[in-house]
XYZ file of C-alpha atoms in Angstrom:
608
model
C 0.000 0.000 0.000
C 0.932 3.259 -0.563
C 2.258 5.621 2.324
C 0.749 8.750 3.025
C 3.742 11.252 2.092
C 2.882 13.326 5.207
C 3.440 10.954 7.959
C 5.583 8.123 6.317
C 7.685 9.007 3.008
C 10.885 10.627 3.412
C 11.717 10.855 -0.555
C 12.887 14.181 -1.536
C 9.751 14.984 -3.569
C 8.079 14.486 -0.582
C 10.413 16.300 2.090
C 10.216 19.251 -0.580
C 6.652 19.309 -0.216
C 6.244 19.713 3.351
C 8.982 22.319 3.546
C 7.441 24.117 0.755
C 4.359 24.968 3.333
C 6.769 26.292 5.668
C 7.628 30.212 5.460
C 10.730 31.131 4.113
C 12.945 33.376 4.802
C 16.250 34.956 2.964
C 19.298 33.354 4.434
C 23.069 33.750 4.082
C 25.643 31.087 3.941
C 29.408 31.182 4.419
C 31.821 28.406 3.649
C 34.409 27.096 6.177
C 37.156 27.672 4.012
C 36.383 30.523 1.356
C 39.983 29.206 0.096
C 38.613 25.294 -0.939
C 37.480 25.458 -4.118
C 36.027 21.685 -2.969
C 34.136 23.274 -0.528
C 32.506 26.191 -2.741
C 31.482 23.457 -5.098
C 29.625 21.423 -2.702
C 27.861 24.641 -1.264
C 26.172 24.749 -4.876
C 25.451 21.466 -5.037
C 23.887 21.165 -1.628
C 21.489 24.393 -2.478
C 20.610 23.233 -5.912
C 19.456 20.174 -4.244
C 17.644 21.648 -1.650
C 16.178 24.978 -2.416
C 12.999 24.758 -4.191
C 12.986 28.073 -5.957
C 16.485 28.262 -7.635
C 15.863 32.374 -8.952
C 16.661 32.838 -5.095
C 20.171 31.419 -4.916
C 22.973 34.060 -5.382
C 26.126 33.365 -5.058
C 28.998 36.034 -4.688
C 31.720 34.601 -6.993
C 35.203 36.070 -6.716
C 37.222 32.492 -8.019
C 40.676 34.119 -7.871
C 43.396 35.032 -5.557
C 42.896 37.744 -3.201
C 45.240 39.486 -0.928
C 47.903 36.606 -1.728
C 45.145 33.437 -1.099
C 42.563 31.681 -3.229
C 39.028 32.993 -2.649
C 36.250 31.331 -4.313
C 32.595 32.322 -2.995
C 31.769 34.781 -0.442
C 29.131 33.962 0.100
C 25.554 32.701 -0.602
C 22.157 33.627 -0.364
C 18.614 31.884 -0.390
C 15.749 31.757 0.122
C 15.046 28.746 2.893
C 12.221 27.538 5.366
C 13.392 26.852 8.881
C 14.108 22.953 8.364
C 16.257 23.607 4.949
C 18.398 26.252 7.037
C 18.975 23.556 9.619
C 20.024 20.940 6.720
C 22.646 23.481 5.495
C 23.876 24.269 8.732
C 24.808 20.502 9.460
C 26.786 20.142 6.057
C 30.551 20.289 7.101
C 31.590 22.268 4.449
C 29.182 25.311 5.555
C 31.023 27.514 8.115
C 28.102 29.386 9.078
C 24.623 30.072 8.343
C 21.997 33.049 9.628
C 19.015 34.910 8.568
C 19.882 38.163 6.412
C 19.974 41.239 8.115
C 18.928 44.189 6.207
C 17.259 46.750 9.212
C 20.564 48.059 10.112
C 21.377 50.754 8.068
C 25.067 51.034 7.699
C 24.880 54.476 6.175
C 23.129 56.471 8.990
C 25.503 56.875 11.287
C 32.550 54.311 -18.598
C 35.203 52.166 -18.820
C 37.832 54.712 -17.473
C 41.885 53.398 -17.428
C 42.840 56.365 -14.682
C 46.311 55.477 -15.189
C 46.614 56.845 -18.559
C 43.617 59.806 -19.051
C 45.096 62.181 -16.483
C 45.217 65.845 -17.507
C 48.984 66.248 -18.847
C 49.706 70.321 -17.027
C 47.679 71.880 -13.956
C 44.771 74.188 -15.922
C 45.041 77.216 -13.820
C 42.917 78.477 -11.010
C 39.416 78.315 -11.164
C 37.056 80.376 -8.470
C 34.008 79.163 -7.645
C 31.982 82.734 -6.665
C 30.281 83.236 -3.808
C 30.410 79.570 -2.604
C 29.047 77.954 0.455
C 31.029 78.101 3.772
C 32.334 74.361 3.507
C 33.179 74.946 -0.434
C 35.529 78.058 1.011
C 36.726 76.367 4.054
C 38.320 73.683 1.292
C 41.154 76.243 0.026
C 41.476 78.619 2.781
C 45.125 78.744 3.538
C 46.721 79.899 6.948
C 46.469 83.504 6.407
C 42.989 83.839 5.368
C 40.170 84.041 7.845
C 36.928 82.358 6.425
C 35.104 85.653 6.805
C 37.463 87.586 4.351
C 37.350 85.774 1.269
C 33.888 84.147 -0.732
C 35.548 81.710 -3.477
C 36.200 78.198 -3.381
C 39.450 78.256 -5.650
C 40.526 74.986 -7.295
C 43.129 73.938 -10.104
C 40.550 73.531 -13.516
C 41.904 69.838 -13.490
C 39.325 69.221 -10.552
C 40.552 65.452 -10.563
C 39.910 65.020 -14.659
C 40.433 61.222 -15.223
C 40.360 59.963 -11.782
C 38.011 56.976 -10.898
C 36.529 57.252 -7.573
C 34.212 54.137 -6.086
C 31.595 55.276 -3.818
C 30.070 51.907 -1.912
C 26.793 53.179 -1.025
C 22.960 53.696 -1.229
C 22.761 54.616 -4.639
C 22.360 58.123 -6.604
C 19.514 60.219 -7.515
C 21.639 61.477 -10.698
C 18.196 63.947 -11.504
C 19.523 66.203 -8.995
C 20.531 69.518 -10.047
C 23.851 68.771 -8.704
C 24.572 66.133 -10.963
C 23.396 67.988 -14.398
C 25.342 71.245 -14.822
C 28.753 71.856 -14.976
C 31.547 69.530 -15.624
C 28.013 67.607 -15.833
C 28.671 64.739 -13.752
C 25.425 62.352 -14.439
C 26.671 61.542 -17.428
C 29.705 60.423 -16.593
C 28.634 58.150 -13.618
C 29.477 53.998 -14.069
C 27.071 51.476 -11.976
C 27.991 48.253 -10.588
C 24.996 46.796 -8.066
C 25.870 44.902 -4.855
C 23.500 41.676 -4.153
C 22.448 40.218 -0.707
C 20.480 37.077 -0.075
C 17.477 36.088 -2.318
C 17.656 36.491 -5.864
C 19.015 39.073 -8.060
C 16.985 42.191 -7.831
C 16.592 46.232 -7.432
C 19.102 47.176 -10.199
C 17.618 50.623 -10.670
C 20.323 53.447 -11.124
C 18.325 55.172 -8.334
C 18.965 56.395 -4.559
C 16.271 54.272 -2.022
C 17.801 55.443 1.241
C 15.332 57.520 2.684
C 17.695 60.685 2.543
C 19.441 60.094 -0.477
C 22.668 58.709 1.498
C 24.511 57.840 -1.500
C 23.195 60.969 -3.587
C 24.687 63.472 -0.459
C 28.257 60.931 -0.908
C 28.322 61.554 -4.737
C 27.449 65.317 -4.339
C 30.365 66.013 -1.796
C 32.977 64.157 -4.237
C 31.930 65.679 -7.384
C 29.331 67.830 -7.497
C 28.492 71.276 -9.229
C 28.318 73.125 -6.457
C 29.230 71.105 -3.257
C 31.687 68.684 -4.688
C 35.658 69.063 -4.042
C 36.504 67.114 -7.750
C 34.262 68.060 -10.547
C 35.603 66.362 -12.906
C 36.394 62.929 -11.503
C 35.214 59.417 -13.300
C 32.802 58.100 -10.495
C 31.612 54.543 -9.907
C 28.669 54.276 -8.119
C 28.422 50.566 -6.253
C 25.213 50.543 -5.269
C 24.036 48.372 -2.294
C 20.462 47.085 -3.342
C 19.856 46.318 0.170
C 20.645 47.578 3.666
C 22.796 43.946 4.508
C 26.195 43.117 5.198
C 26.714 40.826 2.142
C 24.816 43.772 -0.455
C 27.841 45.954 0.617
C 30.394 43.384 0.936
C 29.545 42.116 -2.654
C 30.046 46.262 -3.548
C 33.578 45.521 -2.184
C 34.093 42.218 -4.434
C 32.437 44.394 -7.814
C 34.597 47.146 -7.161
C 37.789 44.827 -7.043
C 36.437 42.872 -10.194
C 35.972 46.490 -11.678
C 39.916 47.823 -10.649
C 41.668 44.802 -11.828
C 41.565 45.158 -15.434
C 43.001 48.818 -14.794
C 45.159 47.430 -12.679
C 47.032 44.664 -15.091
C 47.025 47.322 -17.847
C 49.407 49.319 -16.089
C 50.420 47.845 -12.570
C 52.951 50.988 -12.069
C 50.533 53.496 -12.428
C 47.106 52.485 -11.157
C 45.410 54.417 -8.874
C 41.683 55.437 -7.896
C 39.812 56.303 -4.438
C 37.043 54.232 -2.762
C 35.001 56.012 -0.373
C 33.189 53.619 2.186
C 30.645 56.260 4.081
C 29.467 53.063 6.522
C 30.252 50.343 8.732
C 28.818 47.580 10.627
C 29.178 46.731 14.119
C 30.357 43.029 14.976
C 26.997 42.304 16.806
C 23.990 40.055 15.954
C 21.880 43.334 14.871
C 24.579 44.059 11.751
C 25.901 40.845 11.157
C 23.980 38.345 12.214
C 23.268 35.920 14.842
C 25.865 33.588 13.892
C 29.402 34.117 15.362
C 31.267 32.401 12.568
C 28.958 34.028 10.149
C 30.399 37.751 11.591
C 34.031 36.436 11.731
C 34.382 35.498 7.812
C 32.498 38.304 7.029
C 35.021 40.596 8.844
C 38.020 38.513 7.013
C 36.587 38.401 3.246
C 36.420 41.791 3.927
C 39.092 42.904 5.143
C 41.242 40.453 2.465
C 39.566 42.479 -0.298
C 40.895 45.600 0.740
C 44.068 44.677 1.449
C 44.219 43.718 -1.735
C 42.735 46.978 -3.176
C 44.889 48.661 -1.471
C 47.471 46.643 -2.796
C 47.302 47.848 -6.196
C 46.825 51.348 -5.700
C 43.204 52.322 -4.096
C 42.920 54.721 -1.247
C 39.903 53.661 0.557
C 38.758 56.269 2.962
C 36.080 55.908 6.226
C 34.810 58.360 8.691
C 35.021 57.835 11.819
C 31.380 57.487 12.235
C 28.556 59.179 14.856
C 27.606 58.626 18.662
C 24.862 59.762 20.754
C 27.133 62.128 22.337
C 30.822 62.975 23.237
C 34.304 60.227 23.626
C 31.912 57.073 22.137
C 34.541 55.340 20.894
C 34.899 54.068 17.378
C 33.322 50.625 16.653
C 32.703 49.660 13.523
C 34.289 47.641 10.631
C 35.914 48.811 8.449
C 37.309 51.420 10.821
C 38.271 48.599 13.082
C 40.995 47.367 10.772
C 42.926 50.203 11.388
C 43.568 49.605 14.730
C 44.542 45.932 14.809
C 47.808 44.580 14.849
C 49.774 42.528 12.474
C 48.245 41.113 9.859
C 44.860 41.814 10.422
C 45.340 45.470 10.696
C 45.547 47.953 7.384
C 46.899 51.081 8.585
C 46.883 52.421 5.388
C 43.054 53.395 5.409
C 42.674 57.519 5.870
C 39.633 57.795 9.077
C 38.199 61.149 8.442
C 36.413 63.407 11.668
C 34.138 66.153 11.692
C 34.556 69.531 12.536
C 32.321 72.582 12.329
C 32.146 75.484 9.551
C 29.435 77.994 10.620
C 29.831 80.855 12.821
C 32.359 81.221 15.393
C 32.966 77.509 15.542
C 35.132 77.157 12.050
C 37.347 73.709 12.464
C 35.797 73.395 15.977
C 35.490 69.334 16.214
C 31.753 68.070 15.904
C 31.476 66.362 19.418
C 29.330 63.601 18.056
C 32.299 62.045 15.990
C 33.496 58.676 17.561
C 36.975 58.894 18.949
C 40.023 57.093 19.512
C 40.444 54.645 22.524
C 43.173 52.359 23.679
C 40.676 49.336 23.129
C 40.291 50.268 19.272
C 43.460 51.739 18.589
C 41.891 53.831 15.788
C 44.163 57.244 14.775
C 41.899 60.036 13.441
C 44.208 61.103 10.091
C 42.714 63.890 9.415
C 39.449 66.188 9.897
C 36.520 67.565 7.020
C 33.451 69.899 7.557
C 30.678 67.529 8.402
C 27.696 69.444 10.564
C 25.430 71.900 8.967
C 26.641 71.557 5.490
C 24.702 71.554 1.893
C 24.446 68.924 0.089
C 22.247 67.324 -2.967
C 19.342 64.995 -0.994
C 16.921 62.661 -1.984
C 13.766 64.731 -1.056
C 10.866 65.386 -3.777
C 11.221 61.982 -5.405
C 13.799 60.389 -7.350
C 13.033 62.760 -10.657
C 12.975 66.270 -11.715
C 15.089 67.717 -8.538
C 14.898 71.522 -8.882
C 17.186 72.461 -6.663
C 19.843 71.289 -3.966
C 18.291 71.106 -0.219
C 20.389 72.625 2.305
C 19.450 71.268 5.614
C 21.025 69.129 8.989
C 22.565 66.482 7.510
C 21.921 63.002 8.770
C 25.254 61.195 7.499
C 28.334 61.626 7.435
C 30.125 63.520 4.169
C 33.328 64.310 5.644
C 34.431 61.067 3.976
C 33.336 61.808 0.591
C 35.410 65.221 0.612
C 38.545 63.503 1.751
C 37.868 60.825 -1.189
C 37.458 64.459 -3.522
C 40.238 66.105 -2.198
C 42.582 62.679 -2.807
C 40.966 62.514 -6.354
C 41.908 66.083 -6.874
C 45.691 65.915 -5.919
C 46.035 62.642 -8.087
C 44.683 64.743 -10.853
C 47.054 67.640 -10.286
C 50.417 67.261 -12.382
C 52.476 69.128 -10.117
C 52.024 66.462 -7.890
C 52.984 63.371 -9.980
C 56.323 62.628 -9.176
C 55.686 63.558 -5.242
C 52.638 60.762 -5.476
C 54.412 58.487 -7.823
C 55.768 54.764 -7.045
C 55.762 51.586 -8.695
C 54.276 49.498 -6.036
C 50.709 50.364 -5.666
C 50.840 50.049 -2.159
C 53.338 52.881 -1.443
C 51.503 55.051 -3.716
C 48.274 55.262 -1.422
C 51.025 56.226 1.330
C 52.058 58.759 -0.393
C 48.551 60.110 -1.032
C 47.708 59.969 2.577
C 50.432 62.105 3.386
C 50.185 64.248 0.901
C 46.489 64.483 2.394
C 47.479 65.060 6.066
C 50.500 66.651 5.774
C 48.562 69.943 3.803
C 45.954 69.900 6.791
C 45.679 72.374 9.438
C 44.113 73.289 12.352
C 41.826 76.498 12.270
C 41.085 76.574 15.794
C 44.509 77.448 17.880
C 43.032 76.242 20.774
C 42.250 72.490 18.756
C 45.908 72.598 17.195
C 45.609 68.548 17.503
C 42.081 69.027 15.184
C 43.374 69.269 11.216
C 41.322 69.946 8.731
C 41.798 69.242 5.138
C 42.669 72.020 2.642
C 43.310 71.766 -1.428
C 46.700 73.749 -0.906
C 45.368 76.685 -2.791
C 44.791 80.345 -2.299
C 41.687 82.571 -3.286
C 44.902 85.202 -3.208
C 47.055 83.237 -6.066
C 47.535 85.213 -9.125
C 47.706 81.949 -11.258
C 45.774 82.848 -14.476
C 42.297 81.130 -15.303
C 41.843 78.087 -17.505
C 40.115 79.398 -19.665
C 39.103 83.502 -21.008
C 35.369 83.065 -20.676
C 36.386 82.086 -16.974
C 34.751 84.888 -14.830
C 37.788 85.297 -12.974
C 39.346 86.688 -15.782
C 40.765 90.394 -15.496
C 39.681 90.653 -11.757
C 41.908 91.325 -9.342
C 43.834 88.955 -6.892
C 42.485 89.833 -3.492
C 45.312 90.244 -0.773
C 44.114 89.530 3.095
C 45.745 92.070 5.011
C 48.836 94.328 5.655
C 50.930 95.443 8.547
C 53.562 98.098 9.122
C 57.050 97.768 10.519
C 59.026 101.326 10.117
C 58.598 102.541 6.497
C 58.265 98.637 4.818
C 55.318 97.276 3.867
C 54.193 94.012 4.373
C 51.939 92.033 2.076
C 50.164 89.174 2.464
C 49.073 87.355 0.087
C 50.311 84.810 -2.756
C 51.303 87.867 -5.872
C 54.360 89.796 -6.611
C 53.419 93.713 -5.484
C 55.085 96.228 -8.068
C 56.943 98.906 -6.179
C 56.464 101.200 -8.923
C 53.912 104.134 -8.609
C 50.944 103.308 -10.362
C 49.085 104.947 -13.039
C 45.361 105.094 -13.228
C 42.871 104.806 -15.630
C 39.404 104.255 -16.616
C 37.643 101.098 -17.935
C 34.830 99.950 -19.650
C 33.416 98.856 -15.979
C 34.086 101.987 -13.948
C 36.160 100.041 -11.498
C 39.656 101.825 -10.688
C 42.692 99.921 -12.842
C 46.395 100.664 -12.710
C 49.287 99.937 -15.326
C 52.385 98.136 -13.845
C 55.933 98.387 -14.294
C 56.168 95.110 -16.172
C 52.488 96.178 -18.276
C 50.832 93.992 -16.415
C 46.962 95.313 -15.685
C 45.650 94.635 -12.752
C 43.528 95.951 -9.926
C 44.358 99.093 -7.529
C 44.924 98.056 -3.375
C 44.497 100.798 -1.186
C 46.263 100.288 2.527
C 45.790 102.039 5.511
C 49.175 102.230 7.288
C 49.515 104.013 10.690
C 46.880 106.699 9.460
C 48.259 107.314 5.929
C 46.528 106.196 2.484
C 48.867 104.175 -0.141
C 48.244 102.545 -3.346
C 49.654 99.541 -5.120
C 49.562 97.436 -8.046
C 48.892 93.896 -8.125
C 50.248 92.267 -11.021
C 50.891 88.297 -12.456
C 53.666 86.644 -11.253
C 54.757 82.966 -9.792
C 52.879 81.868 -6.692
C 55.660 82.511 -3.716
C 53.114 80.822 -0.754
C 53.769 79.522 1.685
C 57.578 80.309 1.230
C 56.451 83.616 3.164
C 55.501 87.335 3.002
C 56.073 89.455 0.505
C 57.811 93.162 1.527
C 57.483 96.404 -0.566
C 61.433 98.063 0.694
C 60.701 101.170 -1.384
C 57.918 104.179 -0.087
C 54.852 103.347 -1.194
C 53.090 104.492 -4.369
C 51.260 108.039 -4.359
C 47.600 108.156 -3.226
C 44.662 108.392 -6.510
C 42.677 110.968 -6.416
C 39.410 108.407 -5.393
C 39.855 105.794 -3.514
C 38.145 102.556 -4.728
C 34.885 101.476 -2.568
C 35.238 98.935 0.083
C 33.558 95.906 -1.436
C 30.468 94.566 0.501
C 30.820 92.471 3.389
C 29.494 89.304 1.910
C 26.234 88.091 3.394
C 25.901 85.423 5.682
C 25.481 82.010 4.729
C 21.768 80.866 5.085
C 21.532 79.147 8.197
C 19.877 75.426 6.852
C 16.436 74.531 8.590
C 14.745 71.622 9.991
C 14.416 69.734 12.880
C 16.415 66.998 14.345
C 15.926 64.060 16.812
C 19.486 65.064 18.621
C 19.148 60.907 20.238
C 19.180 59.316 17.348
C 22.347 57.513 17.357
C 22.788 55.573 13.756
C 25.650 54.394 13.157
C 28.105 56.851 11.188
C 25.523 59.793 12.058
C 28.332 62.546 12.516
C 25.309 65.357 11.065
C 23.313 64.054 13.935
C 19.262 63.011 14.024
C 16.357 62.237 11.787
C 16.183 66.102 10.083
C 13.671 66.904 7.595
């Protein structure tokens, strides 16, 4: 007689059957041994046998040698009942097995060879008028007070030909940030990170609730609040809030390099921002120990190996609920460990404060250094009260960039701009040159930290990044329609000693007495010894009006100050008028839950 399948057949037909009325749920599976290409084999097998639905299974192939070591699958991802995850558990190849966890959000808290397509000279000085406090606070150098200048000033290079990843949320490339200019939404590559469950969500779109990834993109590259405008970016989006959708980013972006990298293994080079990170708890990573510790060493093996060929991967240093929280996330973490297991090389970026009297104060809400986690800070960005492009209004037809309380942490993503923007420059090539890819991303890192400085005398220990240029430079535009053209080079201030006087600023000073005359504009011009054109400076000096010229001439800062020996130039008959004090930044609205402590928050609280 015939059994009854449900109390007496154990065929797989019938085993399927029952466990086909069970819910299911999306799983992830790790291998003992990622290195056992015996092992990743029988994984398949062992799904393909027992997973009904086979448009569930993904499997995170990498099938070469990583960091020195074979690595074959990261891992896998299904769609299992209960029972089926208990079956896989007790195979011995499978190292560890737990339910996918995607309500932690990490975030909160072309074909381009960029060896060869670098910009051959620096283009000249490009000012960016009347920008935002942040954009400014980027190329103010030590003599400059933030208050006394309005330009963010930039070689026209801008980081032409540079390929920066951005692991992330996505992009909302409709935003105005990403259609004018250098016109960056164009120029944007996609790779798509999967998680458990089938393949899925490969929309070149933004979810994240704030447009995470959008604000990440915007501070690298954008028109008007991006360091680099003219970077190659890769956008690696996560297509869902779990560990294995951004550690399969990781294992694109590497897939992505390597053909760069064998092209030309002596010159390779890019940036890889990582805006995120995951705590080594159940609520990140999973329930399963074993599951969290080959997680933390496939990832950690990838960028090592990244790094390896010439990738500066940058972090920040991510947000607390209040002050001295100490840092506690991967991959922050694998700066601070020793040996082997630690990568030193990684640049951890903290927040400090533009607005008001607090410029390069540091945002209390960054985590810090402890002797547990052994994490340096390398260097500090603006973070707090900052624009940026934002999700809001729907994924199309942005008409305009949002300035409010950010809810993430950009700081990063200007450090990954900045680092674009010096490998674009090629006044810097030889300094940031070296055959082993490795040694190049040190050399990038210092050229990073060693331009920082602190704004703040009494934070001397708190250094912020700047681009190494002057709104006072003389350097001539890139190009004539420039609107910088035929204005004059601004000089900061002056002080007496005896008859001398001292400029300072970045431009040769003419110690002839001028000549004025009249232009088209109105605006007070004087002729120069050497026929130059340029504009008329008018100093007060111990109660006595003098003039000068400011003319063109090789930039001299930060070698020092420049001193007029001779007796200043004759007075014009009308002085020019004291230009405007330039209005106060618009203070950005909203309203923020100040507890909300998500990971890598350094803006602080749900704000709308």
């Amino acid at each position: 007689a015939a059994q009854d399948p449900q109390e007496g057949d154990t065929s797989r037909s019938a085993l399927q059957g029952r466990e086909e009325e069970e819910a299911t749920e999306v799983y992830v599976i790790y291998a003992e041994d990622v290195s056992v290409k015996s092992q990743a084999d029988a994984i398949n097998e062992l799904l393909d046998t027992i997973v009904s639905d086979k448009s569930t299974i993904y499997a995170s192939e990498v099938n070469d040698k990583v960091n020195g070591k074979d690595m074959w699958t990261l891992f896998w991802g299904a769609s299992l009942t209960a029972s089926q995850a208990e079956k896989i558990r007790a195979d011995p190849n499978v190292g560890g097995i737990t339910k996918s966890v995607t309500t932690y959000d990490p975030t909160m808290s072309v074909t381009v060879d960029a060896a060869a397509s670098l910009e051959k000279r620096d283009s000249g000085i490009t000012r960016q008028r009347n920008a935002a406090e942040e954009m400014k606070f980027l190329s103010q150098p030590y003599h400059l007070e933030l208050r006394n200048f309005n330009d963010y000033v930039y070689d026209g290079t801008a980081g032409s030909g540079v390929t920066v990843y951005i692991s992330d949320s996505g992009a909302n490339l409709d935003n105005i940030e990403f259609k004018y200019g250098a016109n960056v939404g164009q120029r944007v590559r996609w790779l798509f990170g999967q998680g458990g469950g089938p393949v899925q969500n490969t929309d070149k779109v933004d979810l994240h609730p704030t447009g995470h990834g959008t604000c990440m993109l915007c501070k690298v590259t954008g028109n008007k609040f991006g360091v680099a405008k003219r970077v190659n970016p890769v956008v690696a989006r996560a297509v869902q809030q779990s560990s294995e959708s951004f550690l399969d980013t990781i294992r694109q972006i590497r897939a992505d390099f390597l053909p760069i990298y064998n092209r030309d293994p002596r010159r390779a080079r890019a940036i890889l921002n990582l805006s995120w990170g995951f705590e080594d708890t159940k609520y990140a990573l999973g329930d399963d120990e074993l599951v969290r510790t080959r997680w933390i060493n496939e990832f950690r093996d990838i960028l090592k190996e990244l790094i390896s060929m010439g990738v500066a991967i940058v972090v920040p240093t991510g947000n607390a609920p209040g002050p001295n929280f100490p840092i506690n996330q991967y991959p922050q973490l694998f700066k601070g460990q020793s040996g082997n297991d630690g990568i030193p090389e990684l640049i951890v970026v903290g927040g400090v404060e533009v607005y008001d009297d607090k410029t390069g104060d540091l945002w209390p809400r960054g985590r810090v250094r402890t002797d547990d986690n052994n994490v340096d800070i390398d260097v500090y960005a603006p973070s707090y009260l900052i624009n940026c492009a934002d999700n809001k209004g729907g994924l199309r037809n942005r008409l305009e960039v949002t300035a409010h309380k950010l809810i993430f942490v950009p700081a990063a993503s200007q450090v990954s701009g900045l680092g674009a923007y010096f490998l674009g420059l090629s006044s810097l090539e030889k300094t940031l040159h070296d055959d082993d890819g490795r040694q190049r991303v040190i050399k990038l890192k210092k050229q990073i930290v060693t331009s920082a400085w602190a704004r703040n005398n009494d934070q001397k220990d708190i250094k912020a990044i700047w681009n190494t240029e002057d709104p006072g430079t003389c350097r001539p535009p890139p190009k004539s329609s420039d609107s910088s053209v035929g204005q004059p080079c601004q000089v900061s201030s002056t002080t007496a000693t005896g008859n001398d006087l001292t400029i300072m600023g970045d431009c040769y000073i003419t110690t002839v007495t001028p000549t004025v005359k009249d232009n088209p504009t109105g605006e007070p011009q004087c002729s120069c010894a050497d026929g130059a054109i340029a504009g008329v400076g008018v100093t007060q000096v111990m109660g006595t009006t003098y003039s000068w010229c400011q003319t063109s001439g090789p930039p001299v800062y930060p070698t020092g100050m420049l001193t007029v020996t001779s007796a200043p130039p004759s007075t014009p008959e009308e002085e020019p008028e004291e230009p405007e004090e330039p209005e106060e930044p618009e203070k950005p609205e909203g309203k923020c839950n100040k507890d909300d402590a998500s990971p890598l928050n350094i803006g602080g609280g749900d704000c709308e």
